[in-house]
Amino acid sequence: MFNARTDTLKLNQTAMFAKIRAGLPVERQHTQNLLECKDDMLYAWDSEECCLLAVNWRLAALEGFEAVKYQNLIPSVPQSFQVERVVASSEGSLIALAGARGVTVLELPRRWGKDGLFMEGKEKITCRAFNLDSLLFSNNPHLELRQLRWHPFSPTDSHLLVLLSDNTIRVYDNSTLRHVWKVGPVPMKSDNNLNSSLPTALLLGEFAVDFDIAPAVAPKDDAVLNSSTTINNNITTKDALNHSRNLSKAFNEIVAGNQKNAQNSERIEWPIIVLRENGNIYVLMAGLDSHKPRLQGPLTITPQSNDNYGLESCAILVIPSLPPTLVIAEANGTLHHALFLEAEEADESFNEVDASLIIHPSEYTIHVLETVLLELGLPKDDPKSKTYNCPIHLKRDYINEMRYFAYHNAGLHAITINFISELQRFVESDVDSDISPLSIASNAEYIVCTKIDASERINAVLGFVLLQMPSGVVLLLGSGEVISLKLIIDPKILVETVKIKEETDKSLPKLEAKSELDRMLEPSFVDHIKSMLKRDVTQPILSVDKTSTPNPQECYELLTQAIEVLRTQYLKRHELVRAEITKRVNTIKLRKEQQEHEIADLEKERENIRETAHRLAERFEEISDQQEIITKKCQHLVRQAHTRLPTNPIADKEFAQEVERINKETKALTNSMQKARDTINKQTYHISKYNQTAKKKTFHLPERQEKNIKEILMQIAAEVDSQIRDVKHINQQLGV
C-alpha cells in the first residue's frame, strides 16, 4: 500500500502510526503540526485518545520498530479544544499542546533505563499537565491563538510566549501568567459593517499573525549603542553590513562583561519581531522580566514596494545570522528574504488606532534582498487560471542555518539561502571586500507535492518534523500516509567534495600534457550536457489521498501536466542535447581529419630525422676515433719532452743519501720492533702460564716487587709504542 522509497524509516508499518491514522482529526483541510522531535524522541498526537505517543526513533531504527514499543503520555487534565500543534521546549522538558482555542503544557517524565525511555519503558504514563488561561478562551468566543514559541533563552526552560488574535502576547512561566504585552490595537466590533462579527482590525489587516524572536541585543541606554555609527534608510547594503560587523564586535564585549555581572545580564533584551497580515512588521523590545516593553514600528522596508511586500502575510522566521535574516511568507507562496538591520536615527511612526498603545521610534530597518515564489501544487496549463493560496508555515533547520522548510496544504519545500555564508564571511572579515555574492539567488526545492489538480480536495500536511543524526524529515499527511526521507545535512558538502577532487587531480603530476583537442573542447562537454539537461523546476514526490478517486477531468489534467513537463523539461532538452552532440561529433570529425594529415606530415618528418640521426652517428664515431689517435700522440710527446729535460746531479745524490739513511733507520726500528714483539710474546706466554698455575695456587708478591714489575711493563709498553710510531713515520716517508 505504501511506497518504501518515500518511507525510508518504514514508519507506515509501525503500530504507532497505525494508531495515529485510525485517530486522525475530523478537520483535516488545513495544515497542522501534530509531530515533534527532540533529540532521539519522536512525538505524535493521538486525536482520538487525546494522548501523546512517544518512541525512541534512533533505537527503533537500529533494532526495529517491532522491538521498540511506543509509549502513551496521557495529560492529567483534559483538553477542551482540538490540538493542532505540538511544540517542545528548548531543553525538551516541556511540551505545549496548542490549538486555536487553548494551550496545554505537558511536563515530560524522567527517562532512565538501558534504552533511555520514559520511566524505564512504561507503556502508559499519566503526566502532569495544566491548561493556560482556559477561562480567557471560554469568556471570549472570538479569541483565537495565532502562534506560540518557547523562549530560547529561558533560564528554566519554562517561558512560553503566546500570540492571540487580540494583538497581545502573553508570557507564561509554567502555569503562571507573567506578562501581557500589547503588539497592536485592540480589535473593535463595527456595527455598520456587514461583517459585524469580525473585528475592525481584522478587516483592515492590522492583526498580528506571527512572531519570532531575534538574537539578544544590548539595552538602549548602553554606551556602545549610543556611540555606534549605524545606518539609515538611504545608504547602501555594504555600509549596513560594515555597521553590523562593528556592532557585533562591540556587543560581544558587552555580553562578555555582562556574564560577569548578573545585574547587567538581566537587562539584555530580545527583539520580538511581529508580523501583521498587511505586511507591516513591528519590533517588541522585551526581556524575560520586562513589564513595559517598547513597541516599535512599522519598520521601514527597503527597497520600497507598492504592495508592502505582501498583503496576505502569514508567517515570519528569524535565522540567527549576522545580521539576522528574516523570511516573510505570503499566502500565495511568495517568500521574501531580508536583513534585519539597525537604523542610524530613530524613525518616528504614525500613531495606532488605539490611543493606549505607545509606539516608540523605530531603531531597526529591513532590507529585502530577494523574493522567491513557491509552486503550491502542480502548475496549471492555463496561465489565466486562479492560483491556489494557503497559509505557509516555516521551520528552521537547526543543523544548517542556510536552510529552512516551508510546509503547507500543497506539500513541502526546502529553501536554501545562499547569501548567508558569504554574508557571514564578510561580517567576520577585518577588511572591506566586495559584497557581490549577496546577489546569489536562493534555491527552492519542491520535495513533496500533495495537490495535483485544481479541485478543492486537499491532502494537507498534518505534521512535519526534522530528525538529527542521521538527518531526515518526517511528514504526516491528511490521508494518514507518513513520508520519511533522508536529508543531506549541507548541500555544500557535495560541491566541496567535487572541488577537493578537482584540486587533488590538479595537484597530481600529469603523465601527459593536455591535448590540443581537450583545450579546444573546454569546458567539459559532460558538464555542458549536464547543464543543458538541468531542469528549471523540481519534480516533487506526489502524494494524494488514496481514500478518494479522482474524476476523469482531474486525471486528464494530471496527464496533461505530466505530458507538458515531459515535453518541456525532458524531450525538448534531449533534442537540444542531440543537436549539441551532433555538432560536437562533426567538430571532432573535422579535427580528426586535420590531425590525420598532421600525423602523415609528422611521419615524413620522423623519417627525415631518423636518416639525419644515422648520418650524424656515423660522423660522430669517425670523429671519436680521430680524437683518440690524437690523444695518444699527445701523451707520447709529453713523455719524450719530460725525458729530455736537464737534471741536477747534486740533488739526486743528496736524495739517494737520504733514502739510504732512512732505509738504515727503518731496518734498525724493524729489528727493535721484532725484539719487542718477541718480548711481548714471551711475557704473554709467561702470563698465561702464570694464570694457569695461579688457578691451582695463589701467590702474593710483595708490594715492592709488584710495583717494580708494573713499572717495567709500562716502560716496555711505552718503548714498543714509540718504536711503532717511528716505524709508521718512516713508512710514510718512504711511501711504503
XYZ file of C-alpha atoms in Angstrom:
736
model
C 0.000 0.000 0.000
C 2.797 2.419 0.875
C 5.890 3.140 -1.203
C 9.107 2.088 0.516
C 11.080 4.707 -1.417
C 9.165 7.518 0.251
C 9.312 5.917 3.695
C 12.948 5.121 4.435
C 12.247 4.554 8.150
C 9.217 2.344 7.376
C 7.036 4.351 9.751
C 3.843 3.472 7.882
C 4.239 -0.132 9.019
C 4.580 0.727 12.711
C 1.815 0.271 15.254
C 2.311 3.834 16.468
C 1.381 5.476 13.173
C -1.317 2.901 12.521
C -2.923 4.198 15.695
C -2.370 7.782 14.545
C -4.071 7.019 11.206
C -7.032 5.495 12.972
C -7.449 8.567 15.170
C -6.788 11.410 12.745
C -8.823 14.552 13.462
C -12.021 15.073 11.520
C -10.901 18.531 10.411
C -8.007 17.823 8.055
C -8.401 20.576 5.473
C -5.690 22.877 6.800
C -2.073 22.422 7.760
C -1.308 21.342 11.311
C 1.756 20.051 13.120
C 0.937 17.014 15.237
C 4.540 15.747 15.195
C 7.537 16.853 17.230
C 11.063 15.539 17.683
C 13.543 16.326 20.411
C 16.890 14.557 20.267
C 16.083 10.844 19.902
C 12.381 11.009 20.886
C 9.655 11.287 18.257
C 6.263 12.542 19.483
C 2.879 12.268 17.754
C -0.520 13.457 18.991
C -3.338 10.914 19.031
C -6.505 12.939 18.450
C -8.805 10.030 19.223
C -7.498 9.122 22.684
C -6.114 12.632 23.420
C -2.668 11.440 24.391
C 0.871 11.960 23.185
C 2.665 8.967 21.675
C 6.442 8.801 22.043
C 9.067 6.461 20.615
C 12.868 6.416 20.597
C 13.292 6.598 16.842
C 17.075 6.164 16.803
C 16.863 2.984 18.836
C 13.959 1.795 16.702
C 15.914 2.486 13.512
C 18.694 0.198 14.780
C 16.672 -2.572 16.406
C 13.412 -2.238 14.504
C 10.118 -0.639 15.451
C 8.736 -4.056 16.338
C 11.335 -4.432 19.107
C 10.951 -0.874 20.465
C 7.430 -0.107 21.663
C 5.915 3.351 21.752
C 4.682 4.934 24.996
C 1.416 6.737 25.764
C 1.859 10.051 27.605
C -1.576 10.924 28.958
C -2.163 14.535 30.147
C -3.549 14.813 33.651
C -6.108 17.417 32.527
C -8.463 17.123 29.535
C -8.325 19.496 26.570
C -11.469 21.345 25.598
C -10.021 22.258 22.202
C -8.712 20.492 19.123
C -4.924 20.119 19.347
C -3.262 21.356 16.173
C 0.324 21.977 17.280
C 2.841 20.042 19.339
C 5.832 22.186 20.315
C 8.668 21.053 22.590
C 10.689 23.452 24.721
C 14.345 24.189 24.040
C 15.648 21.598 26.513
C 12.814 19.152 25.872
C 11.429 19.145 29.413
C 8.007 20.562 28.461
C 5.683 20.165 25.504
C 2.975 22.639 24.526
C -0.229 21.205 23.067
C -1.908 24.083 21.287
C -4.998 24.686 19.241
C -6.960 27.658 18.057
C -8.898 27.751 21.339
C -6.386 26.824 24.012
C -2.959 25.730 25.194
C -1.944 22.850 27.455
C 1.577 22.448 28.828
C 2.669 18.860 29.438
C 5.567 18.021 31.753
C 7.567 15.092 30.433
C 8.538 12.369 32.933
C 12.109 11.375 33.586
C 13.976 8.931 31.427
C 16.085 6.062 32.679
C 16.960 2.518 31.822
C 19.206 0.985 29.194
C 17.141 2.350 26.294
C 16.575 5.805 27.791
C 12.779 5.534 27.747
C 10.350 7.394 29.962
C 10.082 5.681 33.356
C 12.075 2.708 32.039
C 9.638 1.969 29.209
C 6.270 2.020 30.978
C 3.527 1.695 28.367
C 1.064 4.275 29.717
C 2.168 7.241 31.818
C -0.018 9.951 33.268
C 1.890 13.235 33.003
C 1.312 16.416 34.936
C -0.347 18.999 32.701
C -2.093 22.344 33.078
C -4.255 24.464 30.790
C -3.235 28.083 30.265
C -5.972 30.688 30.737
C -8.854 28.354 29.933
C -11.327 30.902 31.319
C -9.972 33.552 28.961
C -10.892 31.475 25.926
C -14.259 30.409 27.332
C -15.234 34.024 28.108
C -14.074 35.296 24.689
C -15.571 33.089 21.968
C -13.865 35.049 19.163
C -10.401 34.831 20.714
C -8.003 32.525 18.875
C -4.388 31.528 19.164
C -2.163 32.691 16.313
C 1.296 31.498 17.304
C 3.267 30.258 20.286
C 7.001 29.858 20.813
C 9.185 28.791 23.700
C 11.679 31.456 24.653
C 15.057 30.077 23.527
C 16.941 31.774 26.366
C 14.682 30.871 29.269
C 16.875 30.006 32.284
C 14.293 27.468 33.496
C 13.187 26.261 30.036
C 9.626 27.156 31.005
C 8.865 30.567 29.441
C 6.185 30.300 26.755
C 5.104 33.207 24.534
C 1.576 33.001 23.106
C 0.249 35.357 20.413
C -3.535 35.804 20.472
C -5.921 37.338 17.981
C -6.489 40.336 20.277
C -2.975 41.584 19.360
C -1.399 40.576 22.651
C 1.499 38.329 23.532
C 1.012 36.550 26.831
C 4.131 35.312 28.634
C 3.756 32.227 30.833
C 6.233 30.669 33.225
C 4.897 27.148 33.621
C 1.258 27.746 34.580
C 1.784 31.320 35.824
C 0.926 34.299 33.646
C 3.848 36.735 33.905
C 3.161 39.464 31.386
C 0.652 40.618 28.803
C 2.338 42.610 26.048
C 0.268 44.570 23.545
C 1.558 44.413 19.976
C -1.296 46.154 18.191
C -4.599 47.931 18.523
C -7.400 46.257 20.402
C -9.867 44.795 17.860
C -13.188 46.598 17.941
C -16.556 45.433 16.576
C -18.051 47.520 13.781
C -21.849 47.753 13.848
C -22.130 49.451 10.454
C -20.108 46.822 8.656
C -21.889 43.928 7.049
C -19.437 41.561 8.638
C -20.184 42.855 12.096
C -18.938 39.663 13.672
C -15.408 40.439 12.515
C -13.264 42.977 14.335
C -12.341 46.167 12.537
C -8.633 45.472 12.916
C -9.097 42.102 11.248
C -10.840 43.676 8.276
C -8.025 46.197 7.908
C -5.341 43.554 8.225
C -3.969 45.121 11.406
C -3.934 41.952 13.492
C -0.712 40.094 14.194
C -0.408 36.707 12.502
C 3.042 35.532 13.578
C 6.137 36.451 15.548
C 9.660 35.203 16.125
C 12.498 36.031 18.492
C 15.718 37.563 17.164
C 19.151 37.282 18.843
C 19.646 39.318 22.006
C 20.843 42.918 21.872
C 22.203 45.321 24.441
C 19.747 47.707 26.132
C 19.044 51.020 24.504
C 20.844 53.112 27.113
C 24.101 51.185 26.741
C 27.018 53.433 25.895
C 28.242 51.414 22.991
C 24.899 51.599 21.235
C 24.662 55.321 21.753
C 28.157 55.811 20.323
C 27.875 53.333 17.454
C 27.563 54.601 13.930
C 24.653 52.825 12.273
C 22.800 53.028 9.004
C 19.874 54.960 7.705
C 17.339 54.133 5.057
C 19.254 55.672 2.160
C 22.733 54.145 2.442
C 23.939 51.001 0.746
C 23.826 47.451 1.970
C 27.609 47.365 2.258
C 27.578 50.227 4.762
C 24.885 48.408 6.713
C 26.954 45.246 6.828
C 30.019 47.194 7.920
C 27.971 48.603 10.760
C 26.707 45.156 11.716
C 30.259 43.884 11.775
C 31.389 46.664 14.116
C 28.260 46.363 16.236
C 28.671 42.613 16.640
C 32.212 43.013 17.957
C 31.083 45.664 20.403
C 28.131 43.600 21.545
C 30.321 40.554 22.102
C 32.343 42.639 24.535
C 29.130 43.696 26.273
C 27.916 40.123 26.621
C 31.305 39.054 27.978
C 31.114 41.794 30.559
C 27.512 41.029 31.406
C 28.351 37.418 32.121
C 30.498 38.694 34.960
C 27.765 40.962 36.234
C 24.400 39.343 36.984
C 22.563 42.652 37.176
C 23.654 43.688 33.693
C 22.755 40.297 32.234
C 19.153 40.786 33.339
C 18.979 43.929 31.194
C 19.548 42.081 27.937
C 16.614 42.479 25.551
C 15.390 40.298 22.717
C 13.754 41.868 19.650
C 10.443 40.065 19.173
C 9.576 40.591 15.521
C 5.811 40.717 14.977
C 4.238 40.323 11.531
C 0.818 41.650 10.642
C -1.357 40.401 7.820
C -0.958 43.605 5.793
C 2.815 43.118 5.709
C 3.731 45.631 8.405
C 6.455 44.472 10.757
C 6.832 45.626 14.336
C 9.548 45.004 16.903
C 8.820 44.468 20.574
C 11.973 45.074 22.634
C 11.480 42.944 25.731
C 13.413 40.914 28.246
C 12.120 37.998 30.228
C 11.135 40.282 33.101
C 10.089 43.364 31.122
C 6.815 44.758 32.410
C 6.646 47.545 29.824
C 8.421 46.514 26.639
C 8.997 49.013 23.862
C 6.923 48.507 20.711
C 8.467 49.962 17.563
C 7.116 50.136 14.066
C 6.056 49.721 11.459
C 9.634 49.211 10.325
C 10.831 50.794 7.119
C 11.295 48.179 4.389
C 13.718 48.899 1.561
C 13.610 48.919 -1.382
C 10.070 50.218 -1.397
C 7.255 48.153 -2.893
C 3.708 49.018 -3.850
C 2.224 46.020 -2.055
C 4.425 46.494 1.033
C 5.900 43.044 0.335
C 2.677 41.233 0.962
C -0.964 41.985 1.633
C -1.621 38.419 2.775
C 1.378 37.819 5.010
C 1.041 34.720 7.118
C 4.407 33.718 8.637
C 7.782 35.102 9.625
C 11.020 33.343 10.521
C 14.246 34.672 12.027
C 17.502 32.993 11.040
C 20.165 33.999 13.602
C 22.842 35.008 11.119
C 24.825 38.216 11.459
C 22.948 40.418 10.802
C 19.757 38.369 11.328
C 17.957 37.165 8.224
C 14.171 37.456 8.042
C 11.910 35.231 5.967
C 8.466 36.708 5.304
C 5.873 34.380 3.776
C 2.664 35.228 1.939
C -0.333 33.002 1.385
C 0.265 32.972 -2.392
C 3.624 31.217 -1.929
C 5.852 34.291 -2.087
C 8.845 34.357 0.264
C 10.901 37.476 0.957
C 14.458 37.178 2.274
C 15.553 40.301 4.117
C 18.206 41.583 6.519
C 17.264 42.920 9.945
C 19.493 45.995 10.323
C 19.851 48.797 12.828
C 18.905 52.320 11.797
C 21.077 55.374 12.225
C 18.304 57.521 13.591
C 15.123 56.515 15.322
C 12.258 56.693 12.848
C 9.029 58.195 14.122
C 5.942 56.263 13.031
C 2.295 57.100 12.811
C 0.013 56.596 15.801
C -2.115 53.485 16.062
C -5.888 53.483 16.321
C -5.633 52.500 19.953
C -4.608 55.581 21.926
C -3.405 53.450 24.822
C -0.799 51.782 22.602
C 2.513 53.610 22.778
C 4.670 53.293 19.659
C 8.344 54.116 20.144
C 10.655 55.353 17.383
C 11.952 52.502 15.263
C 15.574 51.534 15.837
C 15.647 48.979 13.027
C 15.096 48.767 9.302
C 14.527 45.853 6.955
C 16.336 45.462 3.652
C 14.842 42.898 1.263
C 17.485 41.117 -0.807
C 15.409 38.686 -2.840
C 11.968 37.214 -3.384
C 11.259 33.532 -4.007
C 7.988 32.253 -5.454
C 6.935 28.737 -4.471
C 4.700 26.472 -6.514
C 1.668 25.498 -4.458
C 0.744 22.323 -6.269
C 1.489 21.314 -9.826
C 1.432 24.230 -12.294
C -1.698 24.627 -14.384
C -1.837 24.586 -18.164
C -3.990 27.705 -18.290
C -1.950 30.748 -17.218
C -5.190 32.630 -16.500
C -6.385 30.034 -14.019
C -6.754 31.104 -10.437
C -3.705 30.416 -8.314
C -4.075 28.391 -5.162
C -3.449 30.216 -1.874
C -2.968 28.702 1.559
C -1.142 29.599 4.781
C 2.599 28.895 4.737
C 4.323 27.512 7.822
C 8.083 27.997 8.245
C 10.534 25.851 10.183
C 14.267 26.346 10.673
C 16.908 23.731 10.025
C 18.940 23.835 13.239
C 21.849 21.908 11.678
C 22.246 24.013 8.541
C 21.418 27.658 9.217
C 21.333 28.386 5.486
C 18.269 26.194 5.014
C 14.681 26.279 6.195
C 11.484 24.459 5.273
C 8.044 25.652 4.221
C 5.129 23.247 4.654
C 1.547 23.923 3.655
C -1.595 22.356 2.239
C 0.196 21.586 -1.025
C 3.253 19.832 0.388
C 6.774 20.657 1.496
C 9.521 22.932 0.153
C 13.181 23.157 1.170
C 14.750 26.589 0.642
C 18.482 27.273 0.831
C 19.581 30.894 1.321
C 22.951 31.041 -0.401
C 23.978 34.531 0.633
C 24.161 33.745 4.368
C 27.589 32.079 4.173
C 29.055 34.940 2.154
C 27.363 37.397 4.474
C 28.968 35.698 7.476
C 32.362 35.760 5.786
C 32.008 39.458 5.011
C 30.946 40.355 8.554
C 33.781 38.380 10.165
C 36.474 39.780 7.873
C 38.585 42.687 9.096
C 38.978 44.264 5.678
C 36.402 45.651 3.313
C 35.566 43.343 0.458
C 33.082 43.083 -2.343
C 29.570 42.043 -1.374
C 28.533 40.964 -4.852
C 27.991 37.362 -3.625
C 24.874 38.671 -1.865
C 23.210 38.603 -5.262
C 23.433 34.791 -5.430
C 19.894 33.501 -5.774
C 18.434 31.065 -3.289
C 17.399 27.525 -4.168
C 13.845 26.290 -3.609
C 13.244 22.564 -3.965
C 9.745 21.110 -4.073
C 10.191 17.911 -2.056
C 6.632 16.650 -1.584
C 3.560 17.725 -3.556
C 0.127 16.824 -2.197
C -2.045 18.845 -4.599
C -2.046 17.701 -8.199
C -5.276 19.171 -9.551
C -7.465 22.237 -9.332
C -10.167 20.598 -7.241
C -10.976 21.504 -3.663
C -9.662 18.178 -2.416
C -6.714 18.775 -0.065
C -4.199 16.344 1.344
C -2.746 18.769 3.867
C 0.380 18.293 5.942
C -0.709 17.345 9.468
C 2.782 17.001 10.863
C 6.318 17.908 9.893
C 9.439 17.260 11.907
C 13.213 17.265 11.377
C 15.382 14.384 12.545
C 19.020 14.777 13.509
C 21.910 12.320 13.430
C 21.093 10.907 10.971
C 19.389 13.840 9.335
C 15.948 13.352 7.825
C 12.387 14.628 7.585
C 9.072 13.031 8.544
C 5.704 14.188 7.194
C 2.253 13.111 8.304
C -0.339 13.797 5.611
C -4.080 14.173 5.873
C -4.534 10.819 4.145
C -2.701 9.149 7.027
C 0.390 8.395 4.955
C 3.779 9.022 6.542
C 6.696 10.160 4.382
C 10.185 9.790 5.834
C 13.135 10.879 3.728
C 16.842 11.090 4.287
C 18.273 14.570 4.198
C 21.669 15.921 3.218
C 22.957 17.947 6.151
C 24.674 20.553 3.990
C 24.411 20.563 0.162
C 27.744 22.413 0.049
C 29.450 19.220 1.195
C 28.785 17.642 -2.205
C 30.119 20.705 -4.006
C 33.165 20.895 -1.741
C 33.835 17.181 -2.322
C 33.855 17.757 -6.068
C 36.135 20.778 -5.630
C 38.523 18.800 -3.437
C 38.659 16.041 -6.047
C 39.370 18.588 -8.772
C 42.105 20.218 -6.696
C 43.612 16.798 -5.980
C 43.610 15.944 -9.664
C 45.303 19.245 -10.422
C 47.942 18.716 -7.737
C 48.857 15.218 -9.006
C 51.652 15.075 -11.609
C 50.265 14.574 -15.063
C 51.782 11.843 -17.217
C 50.862 13.553 -20.458
C 50.236 17.144 -21.353
C 46.699 18.152 -22.169
C 45.999 17.657 -25.812
C 45.023 20.425 -28.123
C 41.640 18.766 -28.591
C 40.988 18.870 -24.844
C 41.907 22.538 -24.746
C 39.632 23.194 -27.691
C 36.703 21.346 -26.095
C 36.958 23.103 -22.720
C 34.860 23.459 -20.618
C 33.990 19.825 -20.098
C 31.450 18.547 -22.586
C 29.891 16.362 -19.896
C 29.335 19.404 -17.671
C 27.872 21.251 -20.628
C 25.416 18.420 -21.323
C 24.503 18.261 -17.632
C 23.772 21.984 -17.618
C 21.555 21.575 -20.681
C 19.682 18.677 -19.092
C 19.232 20.557 -15.826
C 15.547 21.229 -15.268
C 14.127 24.590 -14.306
C 11.608 23.065 -11.917
C 11.948 20.320 -9.342
C 9.875 17.184 -9.546
C 8.422 16.597 -6.091
C 7.132 13.368 -4.662
C 3.417 13.178 -5.481
C 1.237 12.066 -2.610
C -2.536 12.087 -2.985
C -5.351 10.961 -0.774
C -5.914 7.314 -1.707
C -9.303 7.224 0.001
C -10.921 9.222 -2.812
C -10.743 8.530 -6.538
C -10.108 11.500 -8.855
C -12.654 12.138 -11.594
C -11.755 11.865 -15.297
C -11.251 15.624 -15.598
C -8.701 15.626 -12.797
C -6.940 12.591 -14.294
C -6.848 14.367 -17.647
C -5.333 17.472 -16.028
C -2.679 15.377 -14.311
C -1.888 13.540 -17.553
C -1.734 16.811 -19.464
C 0.577 18.273 -16.855
C 2.821 15.207 -16.990
C 2.953 15.391 -20.807
C 3.759 19.102 -20.650
C 6.547 18.521 -18.145
C 7.848 15.634 -20.250
C 7.772 17.795 -23.362
C 9.333 20.943 -21.898
C 11.660 19.529 -19.280
C 12.765 16.291 -20.959
C 12.059 15.860 -24.696
C 12.911 19.420 -25.668
C 16.121 19.327 -23.696
C 17.014 15.934 -25.136
C 16.531 17.332 -28.648
C 18.845 20.210 -27.821
C 21.353 17.767 -26.390
C 21.117 15.617 -29.514
C 21.805 18.653 -31.709
C 24.704 19.623 -29.488
C 26.135 16.093 -29.625
C 25.790 16.066 -33.442
C 27.560 19.390 -33.618
C 30.306 18.145 -31.361
C 30.691 14.930 -33.416
C 31.098 16.955 -36.622
C 33.675 19.130 -34.923
C 35.575 16.085 -33.719
C 35.447 14.517 -37.218
C 36.884 17.644 -38.810
C 39.522 17.774 -36.146
C 40.270 14.089 -36.696
C 40.830 14.612 -40.440
C 43.103 17.531 -39.727
C 45.055 15.507 -37.214
C 45.402 12.606 -39.677
C 47.031 14.974 -42.196
C 49.256 16.322 -39.461
C 50.190 12.772 -38.419
C 51.191 11.922 -42.032
C 53.381 15.024 -42.193
C 54.905 14.122 -38.846
C 55.686 10.585 -40.083
C 57.626 12.011 -43.040
C 59.436 14.386 -40.728
C 60.270 11.496 -38.403
C 61.847 9.502 -41.296
C 63.940 12.504 -42.239
C 65.044 12.944 -38.653
C 65.915 9.234 -38.385
C 68.132 9.395 -41.524
C 69.819 12.548 -40.312
C 70.443 10.976 -36.910
C 72.043 7.902 -38.587
C 74.411 10.092 -40.592
C 75.321 12.120 -37.522
C 76.017 8.930 -35.538
C 78.465 7.669 -38.190
C 80.174 11.031 -38.316
C 80.434 11.039 -34.511
C 82.152 7.642 -34.488
C 84.724 8.817 -37.054
C 85.459 11.947 -35.039
C 85.786 9.897 -31.829
C 88.381 7.578 -33.443
C 90.403 10.502 -34.738
C 90.293 12.203 -31.333
C 91.599 9.042 -29.616
C 94.554 8.837 -32.048
C 95.419 12.479 -31.443
C 95.242 11.957 -27.648
C 97.730 9.078 -27.782
C 100.131 11.140 -29.893
C 99.961 13.975 -27.350
C 100.748 11.637 -24.441
C 103.772 10.230 -26.314
C 105.084 13.716 -26.977
C 104.711 14.677 -23.296
C 106.738 11.658 -22.169
C 109.519 12.393 -24.648
C 109.660 16.003 -23.560
C 109.912 15.008 -19.895
C 112.823 12.636 -20.512
C 114.776 15.326 -22.349
C 114.585 17.872 -19.526
C 118.005 18.858 -17.891
C 118.824 17.070 -14.477
C 120.683 18.198 -11.235
C 123.272 15.547 -10.053
C 123.839 17.167 -6.625
C 120.171 16.989 -5.739
C 119.963 13.414 -6.907
C 122.975 12.464 -4.753
C 121.514 14.089 -1.658
C 118.202 12.380 -2.280
C 119.907 8.990 -2.592
C 121.808 9.525 0.666
C 118.620 10.484 2.443
C 116.894 7.384 1.164
C 119.789 5.198 2.360
C 119.744 6.778 5.801
C 116.034 6.272 6.134
C 116.462 2.680 5.000
C 119.029 2.011 7.734
C 116.836 3.563 10.395
C 113.889 1.567 9.152
C 115.850 -1.669 9.426
C 117.004 -0.757 12.950
C 113.478 0.070 14.001
C 112.245 -3.140 12.439
C 114.775 -5.143 14.477
C 113.776 -3.291 17.636
C 110.124 -3.913 16.911
C 110.843 -7.602 16.349
C 112.661 -7.789 19.669
C 109.737 -6.052 21.360
C 107.328 -8.479 19.775
C 109.421 -11.413 20.985
C 109.494 -9.919 24.455
C 105.744 -9.412 24.403
C 105.173 -12.965 23.203
C 107.481 -14.262 25.887
C 105.715 -12.210 28.538
C 102.346 -13.344 27.199
C 103.489 -16.943 27.443
C 104.683 -16.456 30.996
C 101.491 -14.609 31.933
C 99.278 -17.355 30.527
C 101.377 -19.952 32.233
C 101.215 -17.971 35.427
C 97.432 -17.703 35.125
C 97.188 -21.450 34.725
C 99.308 -22.062 37.803
C 97.519 -19.295 39.688
C 94.290 -21.226 39.414
C 95.944 -24.050 41.315
C 97.921 -21.979 43.765
C 97.593 -18.403 44.677
C 100.778 -16.402 45.201
C 101.015 -12.952 46.539
C 104.023 -10.887 45.513
C 105.386 -8.371 47.829
C 104.195 -4.900 47.190
C 107.643 -3.693 46.139
C 108.124 -6.417 43.527
C 104.662 -5.865 42.142
C 105.413 -2.203 41.814
C 108.712 -2.842 40.014
C 107.082 -5.245 37.599
C 104.360 -2.753 36.740
C 106.966 -0.051 36.118
C 108.990 -2.370 33.865
C 105.886 -3.366 31.891
C 104.803 0.214 31.491
C 108.322 1.164 30.324
C 108.391 -1.688 27.814
C 104.914 -0.794 26.536
C 105.984 2.823 26.121
C 109.099 1.776 24.184
C 107.026 -0.501 21.958
C 104.539 2.272 21.242
C 107.365 4.669 20.459
C 109.001 2.191 18.107
C 105.682 1.508 16.369
C 105.150 5.220 15.827
C 108.675 5.586 14.427
C 108.136 2.691 12.045
C 104.862 4.186 10.823
C 106.536 7.554 10.365
C 109.355 6.023 8.333
C 106.896 4.058 6.228
C 105.052 7.252 5.471
C 108.268 8.959 4.414
C 109.277 6.053 2.192
C 105.797 5.670 0.827
C 105.705 2.004 1.860
